[in-house]
Each structure stands twice: as C-alpha cells, then as structure tokens.
CSV table of C-alpha atoms in Angstrom, one decimal:
chain,number,residue,atom,x,y,z
A,1,MET,CA,134.8,89.3,81.3
A,2,LYS,CA,135.4,93.5,81.3
A,3,THR,CA,131.7,93.5,80.6
A,4,LEU,CA,130.8,91.6,83.5
A,5,LEU,CA,132.8,93.5,86.1
A,6,PRO,CA,130.3,96.5,86.0
A,7,ILE,CA,127.1,94.2,87.7
A,8,LEU,CA,129.2,92.4,89.3
A,9,LEU,CA,130.8,95.3,91.3
A,10,GLY,CA,127.4,96.5,91.6
A,11,ALA,CA,125.9,93.6,93.1
A,12,LEU,CA,128.7,93.7,95.3
A,13,ALA,CA,127.4,97.2,96.1
A,14,MET,CA,124.2,96.1,96.9
A,15,VAL,CA,125.3,93.2,99.1
A,16,LEU,CA,127.1,95.9,101.0
A,17,LEU,CA,124.6,98.3,101.7
A,18,ALA,CA,122.0,95.7,102.6
A,19,VAL,CA,124.8,94.3,105.4
A,20,GLY,CA,125.6,97.9,106.2
A,21,GLN,CA,129.6,97.3,106.9
A,22,THR,CA,132.8,96.6,104.9
A,23,MET,CA,133.5,94.3,102.5
A,24,PRO,CA,133.5,90.9,104.3
A,25,ASP,CA,136.2,88.4,103.5
A,26,ASN,CA,136.1,85.3,101.8
A,27,ALA,CA,135.7,83.0,104.4
A,28,THR,CA,132.4,85.4,105.9
A,29,LEU,CA,131.0,85.2,102.1
A,30,GLU,CA,131.4,81.4,102.0
A,31,LYS,CA,129.7,81.2,105.0
A,32,LEU,CA,127.2,83.0,104.3
A,33,ALA,CA,126.6,81.4,100.6
A,34,LYS,CA,126.5,78.0,102.8
A,35,GLY,CA,123.9,79.3,105.1
A,36,GLN,CA,121.6,80.9,102.1
A,37,LYS,CA,121.8,77.3,100.5
A,38,GLU,CA,120.4,75.9,103.6
A,39,GLU,CA,117.4,78.2,104.0
A,40,GLY,CA,116.8,77.1,100.7
A,41,LEU,CA,117.2,73.5,101.8
A,42,SER,CA,115.6,73.6,105.0
A,43,CYS,CA,112.7,76.7,104.4
A,44,THR,CA,111.3,76.3,101.3
A,45,PRO,CA,109.4,72.9,101.1
A,46,CYS,CA,107.2,74.4,103.6
A,47,HIS,CA,106.9,77.8,102.4
A,48,SER,CA,108.5,80.5,100.8
A,49,LEU,CA,111.4,82.5,101.7
A,50,ARG,CA,109.7,86.2,102.1
A,51,LEU,CA,107.9,84.7,105.5
A,52,VAL,CA,111.9,84.6,106.4
A,53,HIS,CA,112.9,88.0,104.5
A,54,SER,CA,110.3,90.1,106.0
A,55,GLN,CA,111.7,89.5,109.9
A,56,ARG,CA,114.1,91.3,111.8
A,57,LEU,CA,114.9,89.3,115.0
A,58,SER,CA,117.0,88.9,117.9
A,59,LYS,CA,119.5,85.6,118.0
A,60,ALA,CA,117.5,84.4,120.7
A,61,THR,CA,114.2,84.3,118.4
A,62,TRP,CA,115.5,83.0,115.4
A,63,THR,CA,117.4,80.1,117.5
A,64,LYS,CA,113.4,79.5,119.0
A,65,GLU,CA,112.0,79.7,115.5
A,66,LEU,CA,114.5,77.3,114.3
A,67,ASP,CA,113.9,74.9,117.2
A,68,LYS,CA,109.7,75.2,116.5
A,69,MET,CA,110.7,74.4,112.6
A,70,VAL,CA,112.8,71.3,113.6
A,71,GLY,CA,110.4,70.4,116.0
A,72,TRP,CA,107.7,70.3,113.0
A,73,GLY,CA,110.2,68.2,111.2
A,74,CYS,CA,112.3,70.7,109.5
A,75,LYS,CA,115.8,68.8,108.6
A,76,ILE,CA,118.7,71.6,109.5
A,77,GLN,CA,122.1,70.1,108.4
A,78,ASP,CA,124.0,73.4,107.8
A,79,ARG,CA,122.9,75.3,111.5
A,80,ASP,CA,125.9,77.6,112.0
A,81,ASN,CA,125.9,78.8,108.9
A,82,LEU,CA,122.0,79.1,108.7
A,83,MET,CA,122.0,81.2,111.3
A,84,GLU,CA,125.2,83.2,110.6
A,85,TYR,CA,123.3,84.0,107.3
A,86,LEU,CA,119.9,85.0,109.1
A,87,MET,CA,121.4,87.6,111.7
A,88,THR,CA,123.9,88.9,108.9
A,89,TYR,CA,120.7,89.6,106.9
A,90,PHE,CA,117.7,89.5,109.0
A,91,GLY,CA,118.8,90.2,112.9
A,92,ASP,CA,116.6,92.3,114.6
A,93,ASP,CA,119.8,95.2,114.2
A,94,LYS,CA,118.9,95.4,110.3
A,95,PRO,CA,116.1,97.9,108.5
A,96,ALA,CA,112.8,96.7,108.1
A,97,ILE,CA,112.2,96.2,104.2
A,98,PRO,CA,109.7,98.4,102.8
A,99,PRO,CA,106.6,96.0,101.7
A,100,VAL,CA,106.7,94.3,98.3
A,101,LEU,CA,103.0,94.5,96.4
A,102,SER,CA,101.9,91.6,94.7
A,103,LYS,CA,102.0,91.7,90.9
A,104,ASP,CA,97.8,92.6,90.0
A,105,GLY,CA,95.9,89.1,89.7
A,106,MET,CA,93.0,90.2,88.6
A,107,PRO,CA,92.0,89.0,84.5
A,108,ARG,CA,92.7,92.4,82.2
A,109,LYS,CA,89.7,93.7,80.8
A,110,GLY,CA,88.7,91.9,77.5
A,111,GLN,CA,89.8,88.1,78.9
B,1,MET,CA,143.5,87.5,103.1
B,2,PRO,CA,145.8,89.2,100.6
B,3,PHE,CA,144.1,91.2,98.2
B,4,THR,CA,144.4,89.8,94.4
B,5,ARG,CA,142.6,90.1,91.2
B,6,ARG,CA,141.5,86.8,92.0
B,7,ASN,CA,140.6,87.1,95.4
B,8,LEU,CA,138.5,89.8,94.0
B,9,PHE,CA,136.5,88.4,91.2
B,10,ALA,CA,136.2,85.2,93.7
B,11,THR,CA,134.5,87.4,95.9
B,12,LEU,CA,132.2,90.0,93.5
B,13,ALA,CA,131.3,86.0,92.0
B,14,SER,CA,130.3,85.3,95.2
B,15,ALA,CA,128.5,88.9,95.9
B,16,ALA,CA,126.5,88.8,92.7
B,17,VAL,CA,125.1,85.0,93.3
B,18,THR,CA,124.0,85.4,96.8
B,19,SER,CA,122.3,88.7,95.6
B,20,GLN,CA,120.7,87.1,92.5
B,21,ILE,CA,119.2,84.1,94.6
B,22,ALA,CA,118.1,87.1,97.3
B,23,LYS,CA,116.0,88.9,94.8
B,24,ALA,CA,115.0,85.6,92.7
B,25,ALA,CA,113.3,84.3,96.0
B,26,ASP,CA,111.7,87.9,96.6
B,27,ASP,CA,110.4,88.9,93.1
B,28,PRO,CA,106.9,89.7,93.3
B,29,VAL,CA,104.0,87.4,92.1
B,30,ALA,CA,100.2,87.9,91.1
B,31,ILE,CA,98.1,86.3,93.4
B,32,PRO,CA,95.2,85.2,91.4
B,33,GLY,CA,92.0,87.1,92.2
B,34,LYS,CA,93.9,89.7,93.8
B,35,ARG,CA,94.5,93.4,93.4
B,36,PRO,CA,98.4,94.5,94.7
B,37,MET,CA,98.5,93.2,98.1
B,38,ILE,CA,101.1,93.6,100.0
B,39,LEU,CA,103.2,90.5,100.0
B,40,HIS,CA,104.3,88.8,103.3
B,41,ASN,CA,104.2,85.7,101.8
B,42,ASP,CA,103.2,83.7,98.6
B,43,ARG,CA,103.4,80.3,99.5
B,44,PRO,CA,101.1,79.7,101.4
B,45,GLU,CA,99.5,82.9,100.9
B,46,ASP,CA,99.7,85.9,103.5
B,47,LEU,CA,98.5,88.9,101.6
B,48,GLU,CA,97.9,92.3,103.4
B,49,THR,CA,95.5,94.9,102.2
B,50,PRO,CA,97.1,98.4,101.2
B,51,VAL,CA,95.1,100.9,103.1
B,52,ARG,CA,94.7,102.7,100.1
B,53,TYR,CA,91.8,100.5,99.2
B,54,PHE,CA,89.7,101.3,102.4
B,55,ASP,CA,87.3,103.3,101.2
B,56,SER,CA,84.2,101.3,101.4
B,57,TRP,CA,82.2,99.4,104.4
B,58,ILE,CA,82.2,96.3,102.6
B,59,THR,CA,85.7,95.1,101.5
B,60,PRO,CA,86.0,93.7,97.8
B,61,ILE,CA,87.1,90.5,98.0
B,62,GLU,CA,90.0,91.2,95.5
B,63,VAL,CA,91.5,93.2,98.1
B,64,PHE,CA,90.5,91.3,101.3
B,65,PHE,CA,93.3,90.1,103.2
B,66,VAL,CA,94.4,86.5,103.3
B,67,ARG,CA,96.0,84.5,106.1
B,68,GLN,CA,97.0,80.9,105.8
B,69,HIS,CA,98.6,78.6,108.2
B,70,LEU,CA,99.3,75.9,105.9
B,71,PRO,CA,99.1,75.1,102.2
B,72,ARG,CA,95.3,75.7,100.3
B,73,PRO,CA,93.5,72.6,100.1
B,74,ALA,CA,93.0,71.1,96.5
B,75,ALA,CA,89.8,72.8,95.3
B,76,ILE,CA,86.8,71.5,96.5
B,77,ASP,CA,84.2,69.7,94.4
B,78,ASN,CA,80.9,71.1,95.7
B,79,ASP,CA,78.5,67.8,94.8
B,80,ALA,CA,81.8,66.0,96.4
B,81,TYR,CA,81.7,67.6,99.6
B,82,ARG,CA,80.7,66.4,103.3
B,83,LEU,CA,80.7,67.9,106.5
B,84,THR,CA,81.1,65.3,109.4
B,85,VAL,CA,79.7,66.0,111.9
B,86,ASN,CA,80.2,63.7,115.4
B,87,GLY,CA,81.6,63.9,119.0
B,88,MET,CA,78.9,64.1,121.7
B,89,VAL,CA,76.1,64.1,119.3
B,90,SER,CA,72.5,61.6,119.3
B,91,LYS,CA,72.9,61.0,115.0
B,92,PRO,CA,76.2,61.7,113.9
B,93,GLN,CA,76.2,63.3,109.7
B,94,GLU,CA,77.7,63.6,106.8
B,95,LEU,CA,76.2,66.6,105.6
B,96,THR,CA,76.1,67.9,102.1
B,97,LEU,CA,76.2,71.3,100.7
B,98,ALA,CA,72.3,71.0,100.2
B,99,ASP,CA,72.0,70.1,103.4
B,100,LEU,CA,73.5,72.9,104.6
B,101,ARG,CA,71.6,75.1,102.6
B,102,LYS,CA,68.0,73.6,103.2
B,103,LEU,CA,68.6,75.5,106.6
B,104,PRO,CA,67.5,78.8,107.3
B,105,GLN,CA,70.5,81.1,106.0
B,106,VAL,CA,71.5,84.5,107.8
B,107,THR,CA,73.5,87.2,106.7
B,108,VAL,CA,75.9,88.9,109.2
B,109,PRO,CA,78.3,91.5,108.3
B,110,ALA,CA,81.1,91.2,110.4
B,111,THR,CA,84.8,92.4,110.5
B,112,LEU,CA,87.3,89.8,110.2
B,113,GLU,CA,91.1,90.7,111.6
B,114,CYS,CA,93.9,88.4,111.9
B,115,THR,CA,94.9,88.2,115.3
B,116,GLY,CA,98.4,89.2,114.7
B,117,ASN,CA,97.5,92.5,112.6
B,118,GLY,CA,99.5,95.5,113.6
B,119,ARG,CA,102.1,92.9,115.0
B,120,ALA,CA,105.1,95.2,112.6
B,121,PHE,CA,104.5,98.2,115.3
B,122,TYR,CA,105.5,96.2,118.3
B,123,THR,CA,109.3,96.8,120.0
B,124,PRO,CA,110.9,94.4,120.5
B,125,LYS,CA,110.3,93.0,117.4
B,126,VAL,CA,108.2,89.4,117.5
B,127,PRO,CA,108.4,86.6,115.1
B,128,GLY,CA,105.3,86.2,113.0
B,129,ILE,CA,104.0,87.9,109.7
B,130,GLN,CA,104.7,91.6,110.0
B,131,TRP,CA,101.1,93.1,109.5
B,132,GLY,CA,101.1,96.4,109.6
B,133,ARG,CA,97.1,97.7,109.4
B,134,GLY,CA,95.9,95.9,106.6
B,135,ALA,CA,95.0,92.4,107.6
B,136,ILE,CA,91.6,93.2,108.5
B,137,GLY,CA,88.1,93.6,105.9
B,138,ASN,CA,84.5,93.4,106.6
B,139,ALA,CA,82.5,91.5,104.5
B,140,GLU,CA,78.6,89.8,104.1
B,141,TRP,CA,78.8,86.6,105.5
B,142,ARG,CA,76.1,84.2,104.5
B,143,GLY,CA,75.1,80.9,105.4
B,144,PRO,CA,73.4,78.0,107.8
B,145,ARG,CA,73.8,79.5,112.0
B,146,VAL,CA,76.2,76.4,113.9
B,147,SER,CA,73.4,75.9,116.1
B,148,ASP,CA,70.9,74.9,113.6
B,149,VAL,CA,73.7,72.3,112.3
B,150,LEU,CA,74.4,71.0,115.9
B,151,LYS,CA,70.4,71.1,116.4
B,152,LEU,CA,70.0,68.8,113.6
B,153,VAL,CA,72.5,66.1,114.7
B,154,GLY,CA,71.4,66.1,118.5
B,155,VAL,CA,74.3,67.6,120.3
B,156,ASP,CA,75.0,66.4,123.6
B,157,ALA,CA,74.0,69.0,126.6
B,158,ALA,CA,77.5,68.4,128.4
B,159,ALA,CA,79.4,69.0,125.3
B,160,ALA,CA,81.2,72.2,126.3
B,161,PHE,CA,83.5,72.9,122.8
B,162,ILE,CA,83.3,72.3,119.4
B,163,GLU,CA,86.2,71.3,117.7
B,164,THR,CA,86.5,72.5,113.6
B,165,ASN,CA,89.1,71.1,111.5
B,166,GLY,CA,89.8,72.4,107.6
B,167,ALA,CA,90.4,70.5,104.3
B,168,ASP,CA,94.2,72.0,104.5
B,169,SER,CA,96.4,69.4,105.8
B,170,PRO,CA,99.9,69.6,107.6
B,171,VAL,CA,103.0,69.8,105.4
B,172,ALA,CA,106.2,67.7,107.0
B,173,SER,CA,105.3,67.5,110.8
B,174,THR,CA,103.8,70.5,111.3
B,175,PRO,CA,100.4,70.5,113.3
B,176,ASP,CA,97.3,69.9,111.8
B,177,PHE,CA,95.1,73.6,111.8
B,178,VAL,CA,91.9,72.5,114.5
B,179,ARG,CA,90.3,75.0,116.7
B,180,SER,CA,88.1,74.5,119.5
B,181,LEU,CA,85.1,77.0,120.1
B,182,PRO,CA,83.6,77.2,123.3
B,183,MET,CA,79.5,76.0,122.8
B,184,ALA,CA,78.1,79.3,124.2
B,185,LYS,CA,79.7,80.9,121.4
B,186,ALA,CA,78.7,78.2,118.6
B,187,MET,CA,75.4,78.4,119.4
B,188,HIS,CA,75.4,82.3,119.0
B,189,PRO,CA,72.6,83.4,116.4
B,190,SER,CA,75.4,85.3,114.5
B,191,THR,CA,77.8,82.4,114.8
B,192,ILE,CA,77.2,80.6,111.1
B,193,LEU,CA,78.7,78.2,108.3
B,194,ALA,CA,79.3,81.1,105.7
B,195,LEU,CA,78.9,79.4,101.8
B,196,SER,CA,79.2,83.0,100.9
B,197,MET,CA,81.2,86.0,101.5
B,198,ASN,CA,79.7,89.3,99.6
B,199,GLY,CA,78.0,86.8,97.3
B,200,GLN,CA,80.7,85.2,96.2
B,201,THR,CA,82.9,81.5,97.0
B,202,PRO,CA,86.2,82.4,96.5
B,203,ALA,CA,88.4,79.3,97.3
B,204,ILE,CA,91.1,81.7,98.7
B,205,HIS,CA,88.8,82.5,101.4
B,206,GLY,CA,88.0,78.7,102.6
B,207,PHE,CA,84.9,78.5,100.1
B,208,PRO,CA,82.9,76.2,99.9
B,209,VAL,CA,82.3,76.2,103.7
B,210,ARG,CA,84.2,78.4,106.2
B,211,LEU,CA,83.3,79.0,110.1
B,212,ILE,CA,82.6,82.6,110.9
B,213,VAL,CA,82.7,83.7,114.6
B,214,PRO,CA,82.1,87.5,114.6
B,215,GLY,CA,83.9,89.4,116.8
B,216,TRP,CA,86.7,87.0,117.7
B,217,ASP,CA,90.0,86.9,116.1
B,218,GLY,CA,90.4,85.3,112.6
B,219,THR,CA,91.5,82.3,113.4
B,220,SER,CA,88.7,81.1,115.3
B,221,SER,CA,87.2,81.2,111.8
B,222,VAL,CA,88.0,78.6,110.4
B,223,LYS,CA,88.1,77.8,106.8
B,224,TRP,CA,87.1,74.7,104.4
B,225,VAL,CA,85.6,73.2,107.2
B,226,VAL,CA,85.3,69.5,106.5
B,227,ARG,CA,84.4,68.3,110.2
B,228,ILE,CA,82.9,69.6,113.2
B,229,SER,CA,82.9,67.6,116.7
B,230,ALA,CA,81.2,68.6,120.0
B,231,GLN,CA,83.0,68.1,123.1
B,232,ALA,CA,83.6,67.4,126.3
B,233,GLN,CA,87.5,69.5,126.5
B,234,ALA,CA,89.1,71.9,124.3
B,235,SER,CA,91.3,70.3,121.6
B,236,SER,CA,94.8,70.7,123.1
B,237,GLY,CA,96.8,71.2,119.5
B,238,PHE,CA,99.1,73.7,118.7
B,239,PHE,CA,96.7,76.5,117.5
B,240,MET,CA,94.9,76.7,120.6
B,241,ASN,CA,97.9,75.7,122.8
B,242,PRO,CA,100.4,77.5,123.1
B,243,GLY,CA,99.4,79.0,119.7
B,244,TYR,CA,96.9,81.9,119.6
B,245,ARG,CA,97.3,82.9,123.4
B,246,TYR,CA,98.1,85.7,125.5
B,247,PRO,CA,99.3,86.8,128.7
B,248,LYS,CA,96.5,86.7,131.4
B,249,TYR,CA,99.0,89.3,133.1
B,250,SER,CA,101.4,91.9,131.1
B,251,LEU,CA,104.6,91.1,130.7
B,252,PRO,CA,107.7,93.6,130.7
B,253,PRO,CA,108.6,93.7,126.8
B,254,GLY,CA,110.9,91.4,125.3
B,255,THR,CA,110.7,88.6,128.2
B,256,PRO,CA,109.4,85.2,127.6
B,257,ALA,CA,105.7,83.7,128.1
B,258,ARG,CA,104.9,82.0,131.0
B,259,PRO,CA,102.8,79.0,129.4
B,260,ALA,CA,100.6,78.4,132.2
B,261,GLU,CA,99.9,81.9,132.1
B,262,LEU,CA,98.5,82.2,129.0
B,263,GLU,CA,94.7,82.2,127.9
B,264,VAL,CA,92.8,81.4,124.2
B,265,ILE,CA,92.4,84.8,122.6
B,266,GLU,CA,88.2,85.2,122.7
B,267,GLY,CA,86.4,88.5,121.6
B,268,MET,CA,88.7,91.7,120.2
B,269,PRO,CA,90.0,94.6,121.4
B,270,VAL,CA,88.3,98.1,120.6
B,271,LYS,CA,90.7,99.4,117.5
B,272,SER,CA,90.5,102.3,115.1
B,273,SER,CA,92.9,102.7,111.8
B,274,ILE,CA,93.6,105.7,109.4
B,275,THR,CA,93.8,104.7,106.2
B,276,ALA,CA,94.3,108.3,104.8
B,277,PRO,CA,96.1,110.1,104.4
B,278,GLU,CA,98.8,107.2,104.4
B,279,ASP,CA,101.6,107.6,107.2
B,280,GLN,CA,105.0,110.0,105.9
B,281,SER,CA,102.8,111.3,103.2
B,282,LYS,CA,102.6,115.1,102.0
B,283,ALA,CA,99.4,116.8,101.5
B,284,PRO,CA,99.0,120.4,99.9
B,285,ILE,CA,97.6,123.1,102.2
B,286,GLY,CA,93.8,122.9,102.0
B,287,PRO,CA,91.3,120.5,103.1
B,288,VAL,CA,92.5,117.3,104.1
B,289,GLU,CA,90.0,114.4,104.4
B,290,ILE,CA,90.7,111.9,107.5
B,291,ARG,CA,89.8,108.4,106.9
B,292,GLY,CA,89.8,105.4,108.8
B,293,PHE,CA,88.0,102.4,110.0
B,294,ALA,CA,87.0,101.4,113.7
B,295,TRP,CA,85.6,98.2,115.2
B,296,ALA,CA,85.3,96.8,118.9
B,297,GLY,CA,84.9,93.3,118.4
B,298,GLU,CA,81.8,91.9,120.2
B,299,ASN,CA,80.9,95.5,120.9
B,300,ALA,CA,80.0,98.6,118.4
B,301,ILE,CA,81.7,101.5,117.8
B,302,GLU,CA,80.3,104.6,119.9
B,303,ARG,CA,82.6,107.1,118.9
B,304,VAL,CA,85.9,108.0,117.3
B,305,GLU,CA,88.1,111.2,118.2
B,306,VAL,CA,90.8,112.4,115.9
B,307,SER,CA,94.0,114.4,116.6
B,308,THR,CA,95.8,116.6,114.3
B,309,ASP,CA,98.6,117.9,117.0
B,310,GLY,CA,99.8,114.6,118.4
B,311,GLY,CA,96.9,114.2,121.0
B,312,GLY,CA,96.7,117.5,122.6
B,313,ARG,CA,93.3,118.4,121.1
B,314,TRP,CA,90.4,115.7,120.1
B,315,ARG,CA,88.0,116.3,118.2
B,316,ASP,CA,84.9,113.8,117.0
B,317,ALA,CA,85.2,112.1,113.6
B,318,GLN,CA,82.1,111.3,111.6
B,319,LEU,CA,80.6,107.4,111.5
B,320,SER,CA,79.2,105.9,109.0
B,321,PRO,CA,75.9,104.7,109.7
B,322,GLN,CA,76.1,101.0,110.7
B,323,LYS,CA,76.4,100.8,114.7
B,324,LEU,CA,76.4,97.0,114.7
B,325,PRO,CA,78.1,94.6,117.2
B,326,PHE,CA,80.9,92.4,115.0
B,327,ALA,CA,81.3,95.4,112.2
B,328,TRP,CA,83.3,98.2,111.5
B,329,ARG,CA,82.6,101.6,111.3
B,330,MET,CA,83.9,103.9,108.8
B,331,PHE,CA,84.7,107.3,110.0
B,332,SER,CA,86.0,111.0,108.7
B,333,PHE,CA,87.2,113.9,109.8
B,334,GLU,CA,87.3,117.2,107.4
B,335,TRP,CA,90.9,118.5,108.3
B,336,HIS,CA,91.8,122.4,107.8
B,337,PRO,CA,95.4,123.1,108.3
B,338,SER,CA,96.4,126.5,108.8
B,339,ASP,CA,100.1,126.2,108.2
B,340,PRO,CA,102.4,124.0,106.9
B,341,GLY,CA,104.5,121.8,108.8
B,342,TYR,CA,104.8,118.3,110.1
B,343,TYR,CA,101.4,116.7,111.9
B,344,THR,CA,101.3,113.9,113.8
B,345,VAL,CA,97.2,112.3,113.1
B,346,MET,CA,96.0,110.4,115.6
B,347,SER,CA,92.4,108.3,115.7
B,348,ARG,CA,91.3,107.1,119.1
B,349,ALA,CA,88.1,104.6,119.5
B,350,THR,CA,85.3,104.3,121.8
B,351,ASP,CA,83.3,101.1,121.9
B,352,THR,CA,79.7,100.8,123.6
B,353,ALA,CA,80.8,99.1,126.6
B,354,GLY,CA,82.9,102.0,127.2
B,355,ARG,CA,86.2,100.4,126.2
B,356,VAL,CA,88.7,103.1,124.8
B,357,GLN,CA,91.8,102.5,123.1
B,358,PRO,CA,94.6,103.0,125.0
B,359,ILE,CA,98.3,104.9,123.9
B,360,VAL,CA,100.3,101.6,124.4
B,361,SER,CA,99.3,98.6,123.3
B,362,PRO,CA,100.5,95.8,125.5
B,363,TRP,CA,104.0,93.9,124.3
B,364,ASN,CA,103.1,90.3,124.0
B,365,PRO,CA,105.4,87.4,123.3
B,366,SER,CA,103.6,86.4,119.4
B,367,GLY,CA,102.6,90.0,119.1
B,368,TYR,CA,98.9,89.9,118.9
B,369,LEU,CA,96.0,92.1,119.5
B,370,TRP,CA,97.7,95.4,118.5
B,371,ASN,CA,95.5,98.1,119.4
B,372,ALA,CA,97.4,101.2,120.6
B,373,ILE,CA,95.7,104.9,119.1
B,374,ASP,CA,96.7,104.9,115.9
B,375,ARG,CA,99.3,107.5,114.3
B,376,VAL,CA,100.4,108.8,110.8
B,377,GLY,CA,102.9,111.7,110.3
B,378,VAL,CA,101.5,114.2,107.6
B,379,THR,CA,103.7,116.8,105.8
B,380,VAL,CA,101.6,119.9,104.8
B,381,GLU,CA,103.1,121.8,102.3
B,382,LYS,CA,102.1,125.3,100.5
B,383,SER,CA,100.4,125.0,97.9
B,384,VAL,CA,102.7,125.5,94.4
C-alpha cells in the first residue's frame, strides 16, 4: 500500500485539478463513478467517448443531447448520475481540452 | 463525513479508478493511412487536419480530414459493387463500376469542407464535433457526371431531387445517412460520382464511389454511394431535417432554433483561414511568412487581405494562380515586424461575387458555416 499511495495521491490530484474544486466527498465520488459507468454502457455501443469528452455544454444542451440519443435507441438506466458526471467534467464552465493527436498511421519505411 | 484512514483510501481508490478509466477512453490511437490528425472521435472516425499540413494546393489523402456520421461500411468488393439507380426513371438500372468507368470521366478540383468546420469558435458553445480550422481539404476528384448517369436511366423531367444513400448503415435506431440534392445541382456538369481522389481510392473517404457536390457543404457529398433515386420531393430524414439546416433569420446567440424557419444549407460562404504562423505561436524578429487558404463555395476567390495590427490596416496577400469556382486558393504575405511584441494577425477574403468575410459569423444552434475573419495571436521575440 505504501508504494501505491503516491500514485493514488497523484491520481486524485489530477482529478481535483480537472474538476477545479475542493475534494469531493465520498457520496459525490460514488455518483460520479456511477455516472461514468453509465456513460460507458450508454454511449460506447455506438461511438467512442472522445466525442463526449471533447464537448463543453450547458445542462440544457446536454439534456437535449441525451434526449436525442434516447430517441435513437440509447437506453440510459441511470440518467441522474450520468448528468451529474457530464456536468462535473464536461459542463460549459469547464476549460476546453487541448487537441489530442492520433498516432502516426502511415506504414513505416521498409514495411 | 468523518475523515478516517479508511475513508481516505476509499476516496483515493475511487478517484484513481475514475482517472484511469477516463485516461483509457482518451488514449490516442493510430488511424491506418493517416498522419497524426486531431482526434475528435476514433469510432467512427472524425479527424481534423492540423493546420501545419495545409501547405499545398492539393491536400494529400494522408492528412485529408474525415467526418463519419455512422460506422464505415465493410470493405466494398469492386467486382460485387452495384449502384441502384431508380425512382422517377424510365429504365431503372443496377450499374457496375465498369459501367461507371465507361461514361465520360471528368476531373473536378474542389474543396470539401465539413458544414461544422470552425464550430469550436462559436460562443456560446454548441453540441457537435468541436472542429477548429481543419475540417477542410482540397482534392482532385475524378469520375462520371451525375447528369450522364441520370441520362442513362431516362430520368423523368418532373423529378426535382435525387436522393442518395450510402452503404453505411444505422447503429441502434440512428437514422440512415440519406441526402437529397435539387435536380439543378445534380445536373451541373461539375457534380460527379467520384471514382478517385488525387488518383487514389481510399475507403475511408467513401470509395469506390462517392458523390462530389462542388461548392456545397461536405455533407452533400455522400460517401460509398449505392443508391440514387430520382424523386419529386426531398427526403424528410434526419440528415435533411432538422440536420444540416441553418436559420433563415439570424437568432440571438444561445437561443433555440425555430424549426419552421430552418433551411437546407447549399452553397458555402466566403472564407479564409490562417495556417501559418499558428495561433499563440512565437516568431523571431525578421521576415515572417503569413500563409493560409481561402475559398468561396461556388464562387472563386478574388482577393485576400491580411492585417497584422488587429484589423486597423489591411494589405493584399499574394494568391496562388488557380482562380476557380469550387476550389480554394492559397495565400501568402511576407510580414516584417519591426518590433517585438504580441500581434493579432488577421485574414479577410473577398470572392468573385463581391462577398466579403464578416467580422462576426452569425451564431446558429448547430454551429454551421463559421466564416468570420480569421485571427491568430503571434508573439514576435527579439533575436537571441
């Protein structure tokens, strides 16, 4: 556990930096974890999560997006926690993420 | 919550798990056949061209942007490929690739731009892929004219649209990607079923057969075309309504669309983008080459002006020779900043119809047609 602690502390610091607020309590973290699980279940059958994580939307706009996805056959079981998670990390008051580049997909010379 | 050792570990563990899952979901991947691209989505592929690659009139396929609405269809066998042409025609047919190759082949240089290119610049933020400057590229497309295909099947004079469907199919209950094109544009001599792009046939870009509707928004140029139907009415599917529509009357930013007042997007506006220097970059004092591209939908580019003082003074940029409808022109301007400091560099295009890029691109709920005067910030530093 002693070797794990610095890693865990680092991870927590990253999460807190991303969230930009003081340390959330256990209940909030549990909701966020549930929201994240719901994101995986609801969204990934049709698209990668990058599409979600690159957006910064208001609650009203995320609500409309979820409604659109439900209309397209998405079955969301735990909508409250999903919304909490989306607003915590991808709300319109959160900073935009810097562009992520794909790795080079060209064949290497000699291949 | 009482602060105990156990609580601390539970919190840390939970946070670590959250962080790891988020990281795994966002790990970059390689897209076969593509250089490093701005990765908006990898399944399906939504890839933006980093501006540093925009240094040639023809955009190489290995850096050409990709926008997929639905997962790519399985690889299409050229021998098994059939194009169904039906609807209001006297001789419905199933055409092979060989049939399409027998028709006169034309080469059309044309810029293809995603309708939402520049969406990330709108405030307030709108949903959709947060494209910057790079959901655009210029290629040489080659194949038969749609008008020749329609002649072959005896299209009815009363048909007002062609409806085009690609081989990509819906997931869950998403709508299929089906688009309608007014007959006048379908019959235009530059509207083609492209069988190649820069001499190649990359599946990721819709080959063996894709529609090219020059000067119109990219979404009109349906990929992996397997059916063309001549019809009296436009398709009413999602990707025609409400998808890819633009407010007839401008809306206050942040307000919802009025569905009855949304119109199908057709020709693209006049636009220029600065590709060098990059936004928030540094340059040593001395000559700095300002570069970019400009295009104007169905018109040609007449002029591009550059400002290096935030729009106070404008000077003409040099333009590449291709003054064509549909295709972009590259521009360049040699700038000699005399003092170090932070500069706002801007570009403004004018087209052959006299349209000029506006200072403000009208906000719209889907973030389409961004074409405001482009601007980048550059810090000029004293030579060391």
